[in-house]
Short mmCIF file of C-alpha atoms and ligand atoms in Angstrom, two decimals:
data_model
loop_
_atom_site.label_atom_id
_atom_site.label_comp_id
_atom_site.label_asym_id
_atom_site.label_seq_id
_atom_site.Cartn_x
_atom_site.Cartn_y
_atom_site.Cartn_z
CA UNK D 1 3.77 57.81 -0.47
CA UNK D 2 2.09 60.34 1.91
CA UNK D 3 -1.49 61.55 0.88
CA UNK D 4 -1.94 64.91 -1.06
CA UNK D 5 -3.03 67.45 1.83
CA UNK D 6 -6.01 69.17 1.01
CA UNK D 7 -7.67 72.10 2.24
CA UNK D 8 -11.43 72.75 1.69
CA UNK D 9 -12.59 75.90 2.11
CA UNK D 10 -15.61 78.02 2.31
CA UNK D 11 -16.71 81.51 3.68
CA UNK D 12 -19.09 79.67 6.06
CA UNK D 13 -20.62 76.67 7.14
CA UNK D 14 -24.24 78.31 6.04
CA UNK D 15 -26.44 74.88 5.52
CA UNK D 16 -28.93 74.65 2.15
CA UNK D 17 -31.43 72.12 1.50
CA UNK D 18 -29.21 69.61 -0.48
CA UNK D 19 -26.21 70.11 2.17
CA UNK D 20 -27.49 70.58 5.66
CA UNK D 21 -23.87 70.55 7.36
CA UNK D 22 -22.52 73.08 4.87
CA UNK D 23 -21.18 72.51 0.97
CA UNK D 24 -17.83 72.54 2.84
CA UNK D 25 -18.84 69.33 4.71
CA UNK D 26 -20.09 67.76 1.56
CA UNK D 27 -17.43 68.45 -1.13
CA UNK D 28 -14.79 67.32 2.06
CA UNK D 29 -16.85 64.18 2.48
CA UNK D 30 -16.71 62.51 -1.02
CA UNK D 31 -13.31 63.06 -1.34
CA UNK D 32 -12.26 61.77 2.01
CA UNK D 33 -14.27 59.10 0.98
CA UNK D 34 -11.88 58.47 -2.07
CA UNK D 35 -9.11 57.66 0.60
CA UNK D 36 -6.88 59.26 -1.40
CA UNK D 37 -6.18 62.52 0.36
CA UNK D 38 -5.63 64.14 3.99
CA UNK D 39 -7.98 66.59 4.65
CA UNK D 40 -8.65 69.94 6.25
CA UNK D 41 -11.62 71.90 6.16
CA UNK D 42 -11.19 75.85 6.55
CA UNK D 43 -13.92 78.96 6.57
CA UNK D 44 -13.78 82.68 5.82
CA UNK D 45 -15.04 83.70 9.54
CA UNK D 46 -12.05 82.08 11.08
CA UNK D 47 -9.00 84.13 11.74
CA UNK D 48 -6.96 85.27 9.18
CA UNK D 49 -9.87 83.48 6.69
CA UNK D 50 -8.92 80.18 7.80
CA UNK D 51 -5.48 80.56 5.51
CA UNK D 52 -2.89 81.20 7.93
CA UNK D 53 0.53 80.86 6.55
CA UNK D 54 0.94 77.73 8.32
CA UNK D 55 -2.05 76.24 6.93
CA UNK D 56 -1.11 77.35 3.19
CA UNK D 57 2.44 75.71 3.58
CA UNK D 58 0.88 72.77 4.57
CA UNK D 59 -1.31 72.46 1.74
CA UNK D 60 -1.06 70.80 -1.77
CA UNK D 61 -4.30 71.66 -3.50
CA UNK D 62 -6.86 74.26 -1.62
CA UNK D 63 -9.97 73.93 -2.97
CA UNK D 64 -11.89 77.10 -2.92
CA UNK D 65 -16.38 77.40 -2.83
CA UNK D 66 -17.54 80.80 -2.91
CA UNK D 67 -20.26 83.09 -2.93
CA UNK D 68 -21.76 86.01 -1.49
CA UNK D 69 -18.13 87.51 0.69
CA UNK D 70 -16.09 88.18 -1.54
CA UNK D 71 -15.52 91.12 -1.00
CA UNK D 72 -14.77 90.82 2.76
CA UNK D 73 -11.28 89.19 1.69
CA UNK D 74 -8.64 90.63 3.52
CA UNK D 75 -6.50 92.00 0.83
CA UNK D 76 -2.95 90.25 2.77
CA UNK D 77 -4.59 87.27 2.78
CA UNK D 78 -5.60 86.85 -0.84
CA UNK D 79 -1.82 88.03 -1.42
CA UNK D 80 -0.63 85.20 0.31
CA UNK D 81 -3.30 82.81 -1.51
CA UNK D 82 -1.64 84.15 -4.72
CA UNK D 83 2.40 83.79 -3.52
CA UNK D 84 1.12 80.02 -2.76
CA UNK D 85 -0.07 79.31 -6.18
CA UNK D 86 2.73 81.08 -8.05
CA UNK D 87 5.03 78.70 -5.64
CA UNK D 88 3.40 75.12 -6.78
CA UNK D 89 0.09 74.72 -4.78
CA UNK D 90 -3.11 73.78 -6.87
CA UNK D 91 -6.30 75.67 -6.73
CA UNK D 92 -9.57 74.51 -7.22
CA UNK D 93 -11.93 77.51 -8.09
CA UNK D 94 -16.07 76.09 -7.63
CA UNK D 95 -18.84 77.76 -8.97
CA UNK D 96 -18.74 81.20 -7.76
CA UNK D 97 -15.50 81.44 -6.84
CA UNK D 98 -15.72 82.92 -10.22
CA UNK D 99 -15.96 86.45 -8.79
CA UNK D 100 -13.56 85.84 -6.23
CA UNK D 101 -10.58 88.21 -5.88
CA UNK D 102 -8.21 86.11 -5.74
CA UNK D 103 -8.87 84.26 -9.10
CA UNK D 104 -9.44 88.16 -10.25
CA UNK D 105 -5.79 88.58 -9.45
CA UNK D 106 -4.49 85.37 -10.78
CA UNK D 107 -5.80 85.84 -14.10
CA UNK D 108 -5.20 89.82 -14.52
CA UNK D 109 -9.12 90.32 -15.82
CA UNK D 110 -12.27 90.84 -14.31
CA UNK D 111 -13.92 87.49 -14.38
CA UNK D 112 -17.15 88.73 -11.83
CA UNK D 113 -18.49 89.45 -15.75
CA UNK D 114 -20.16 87.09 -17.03
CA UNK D 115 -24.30 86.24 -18.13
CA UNK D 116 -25.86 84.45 -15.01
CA UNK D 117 -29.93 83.60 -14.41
CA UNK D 118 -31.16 81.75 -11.16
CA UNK D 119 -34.64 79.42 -12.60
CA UNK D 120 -33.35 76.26 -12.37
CA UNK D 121 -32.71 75.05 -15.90
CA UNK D 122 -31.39 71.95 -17.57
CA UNK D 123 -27.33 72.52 -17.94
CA UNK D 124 -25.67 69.93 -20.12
CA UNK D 125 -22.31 69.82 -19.53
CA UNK D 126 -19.99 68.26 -22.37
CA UNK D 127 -16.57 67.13 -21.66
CA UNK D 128 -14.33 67.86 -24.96
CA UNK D 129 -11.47 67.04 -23.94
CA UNK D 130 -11.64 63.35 -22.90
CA UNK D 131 -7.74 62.51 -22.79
CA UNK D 132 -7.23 64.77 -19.67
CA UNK D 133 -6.70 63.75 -16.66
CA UNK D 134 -9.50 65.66 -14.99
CA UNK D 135 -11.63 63.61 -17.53
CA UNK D 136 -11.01 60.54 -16.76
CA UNK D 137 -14.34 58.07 -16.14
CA UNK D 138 -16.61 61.42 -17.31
CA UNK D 139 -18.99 60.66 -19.99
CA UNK D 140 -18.88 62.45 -23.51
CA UNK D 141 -21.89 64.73 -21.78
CA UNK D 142 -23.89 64.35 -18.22
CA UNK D 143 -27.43 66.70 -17.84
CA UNK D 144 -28.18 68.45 -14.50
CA UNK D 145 -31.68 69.02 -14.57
CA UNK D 146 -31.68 72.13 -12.50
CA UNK D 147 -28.54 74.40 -12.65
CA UNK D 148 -27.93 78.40 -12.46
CA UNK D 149 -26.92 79.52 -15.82
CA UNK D 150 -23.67 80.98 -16.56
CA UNK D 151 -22.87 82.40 -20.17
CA UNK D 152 -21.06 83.73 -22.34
CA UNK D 153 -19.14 85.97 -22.50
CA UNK D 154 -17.44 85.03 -19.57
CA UNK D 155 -14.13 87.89 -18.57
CA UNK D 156 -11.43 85.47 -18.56
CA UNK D 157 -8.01 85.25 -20.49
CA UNK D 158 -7.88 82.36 -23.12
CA UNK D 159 -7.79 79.08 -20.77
CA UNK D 160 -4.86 77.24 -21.57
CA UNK D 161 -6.80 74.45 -21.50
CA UNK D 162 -10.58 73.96 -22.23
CA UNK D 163 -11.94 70.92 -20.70
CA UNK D 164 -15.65 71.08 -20.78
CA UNK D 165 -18.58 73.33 -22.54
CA UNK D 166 -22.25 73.63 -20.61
CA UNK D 167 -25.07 74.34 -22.68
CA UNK D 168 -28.18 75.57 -20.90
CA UNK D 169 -32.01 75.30 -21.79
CA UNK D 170 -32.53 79.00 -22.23
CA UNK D 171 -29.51 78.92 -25.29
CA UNK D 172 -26.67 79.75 -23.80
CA UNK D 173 -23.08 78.12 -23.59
CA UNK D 174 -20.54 79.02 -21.26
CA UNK D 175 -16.50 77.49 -20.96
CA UNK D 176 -17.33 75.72 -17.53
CA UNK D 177 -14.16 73.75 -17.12
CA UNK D 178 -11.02 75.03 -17.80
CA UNK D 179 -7.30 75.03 -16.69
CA UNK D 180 -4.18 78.07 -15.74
CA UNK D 181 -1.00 78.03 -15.02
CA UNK D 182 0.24 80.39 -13.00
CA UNK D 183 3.98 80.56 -11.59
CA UNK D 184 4.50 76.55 -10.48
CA UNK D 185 0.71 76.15 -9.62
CA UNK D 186 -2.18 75.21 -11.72
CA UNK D 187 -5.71 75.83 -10.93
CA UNK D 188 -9.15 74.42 -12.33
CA UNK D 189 -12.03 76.00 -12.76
CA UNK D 190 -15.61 74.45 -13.05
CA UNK D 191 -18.74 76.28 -12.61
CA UNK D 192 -21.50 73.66 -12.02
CA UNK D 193 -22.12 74.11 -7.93
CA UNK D 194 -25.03 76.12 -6.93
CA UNK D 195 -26.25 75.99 -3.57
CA UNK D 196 -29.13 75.12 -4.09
CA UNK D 197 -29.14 72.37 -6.22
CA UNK D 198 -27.61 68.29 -5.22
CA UNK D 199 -25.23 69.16 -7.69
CA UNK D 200 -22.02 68.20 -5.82
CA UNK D 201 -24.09 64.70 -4.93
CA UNK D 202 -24.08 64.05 -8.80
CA UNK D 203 -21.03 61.45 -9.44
CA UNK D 204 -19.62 63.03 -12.36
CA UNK D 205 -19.36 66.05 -10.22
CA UNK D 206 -17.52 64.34 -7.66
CA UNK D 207 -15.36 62.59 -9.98
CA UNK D 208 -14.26 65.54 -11.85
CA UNK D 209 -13.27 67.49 -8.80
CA UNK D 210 -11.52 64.25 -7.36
CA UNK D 211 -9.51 64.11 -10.51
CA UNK D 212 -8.67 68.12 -10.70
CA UNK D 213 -7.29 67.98 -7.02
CA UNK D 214 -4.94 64.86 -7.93
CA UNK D 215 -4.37 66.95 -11.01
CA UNK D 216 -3.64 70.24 -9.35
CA UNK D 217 -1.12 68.71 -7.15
CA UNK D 218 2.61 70.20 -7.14
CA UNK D 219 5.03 67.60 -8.53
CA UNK D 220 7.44 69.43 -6.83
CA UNK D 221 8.23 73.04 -5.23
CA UNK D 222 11.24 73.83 -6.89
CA UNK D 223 13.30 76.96 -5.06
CA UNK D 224 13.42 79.49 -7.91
CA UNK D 225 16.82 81.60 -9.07
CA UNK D 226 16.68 84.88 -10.47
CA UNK D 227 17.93 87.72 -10.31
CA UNK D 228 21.71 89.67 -11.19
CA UNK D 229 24.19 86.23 -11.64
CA UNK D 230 27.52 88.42 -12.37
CA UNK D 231 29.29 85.11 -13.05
CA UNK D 232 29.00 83.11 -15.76
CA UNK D 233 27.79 79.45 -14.23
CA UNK D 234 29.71 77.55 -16.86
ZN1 ZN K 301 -24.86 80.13 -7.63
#
């Protein structure tokens, strides 16, 4: 069977302490290392953001880090982002990706809103949902001793699926892992990832995105029918 294609992409190849070739590099790295998958890397700066339409159709699961561009998104391009989910390709959403349009558009709310505080707390992060697949081998709870807090209440439709809670040391709790289904594609999102913590060194990390992008994948691209059908097909 041919390996799921992945893309990973970021707006740049910016280097922090924990990931001095870029979190692209690093979140590429461990799951080549799986052996499981083919894959691409892709940035924001390149030409038509790295997401041509050859690139998209070539891609099962894109996996999709985030932060401060946003709103430099060509408007065409997140279109075509969108008409590749609703046809079957997975999307990974990391961290702040949160405020990105295009999972904006995919969900219909405004999910920039939410509580967020930068000190570097203790996040616990408690799977609840340990028959998933994106679950599998993830304790009943992992800590990461220094996280960016996101709360509650976060602007997102009801997740059809609800696959981990965080807790934070200043009190609050926030739904950090959950799935959508949109059109033929589904899409995770999980919030632990700031840039400047190890977090996406942390094996549970790893393992959980691993699992989301095998998860993610389309079983199949099915061409859809619709519209007038004067006869009847019986
Ligand atoms: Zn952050």
């Amino acid at each position: 069977m041919d390996k799921l294609k992945v893309t990973v992409w970021n707006e740049n190849e910016k280097a922090f302490e924990p990931y001095p070739r870029g979190i692209n590099h690093a979140i590429a790295g461990f799951l080549r290392e799986s052996g499981e998958f083919n894959i691409r890397e892709a940035l924001q700066t390149q030409p038509e953001h790295g997401l041509t339409e050859e690139v998209l159709s070539g891609t099962d699961v894109l996996v999709y880090w985030a932060h401060s561009h946003h709103h430099e998104m060509d408007d065409a391009i997140v279109e075509r982002i969108q008409r590749s989910v609703l046809g079957g390709m997975g999307l990974i959403l990391l961290h702040s990706a949160h405020a990105s349009k295009i999972f904006s558009r995919l969900m219909g709310t405004d999910t920039l809103r939410l509580r967020w505080r930068d000190v570097g707390e203790l996040e616990r992060v408690w799977c609840i949902e340990p028959s998933h697949p994106i679950t599998q081998g993830v304790p009943e709870y992992f800590d990461i001793p220094h996280s960016e807090m996101y709360g509650e209440n976060f602007q997102i439709p009801a997740p059809d699926e609800l696959l981990f809670l965080s807790w934070y040391e200043g009190g609050e709790v926030f739904r950090s892992g959950c799935t959508f289904k949109r059109g033929c594609g589904k899409i995770f999102f999980f919030s632990p990832g700031h840039e400047t913590f190890p977090i996406y060194h942390m094996p549970e990390v790893q393992r959980i995105i691993t699992n989301s992008v095998k998860w993610a994948a389309p079983i199949y691209r099915p061409d859809i029918v619709t519209g007038n059908t004067p006869d009847f097909i019986l």
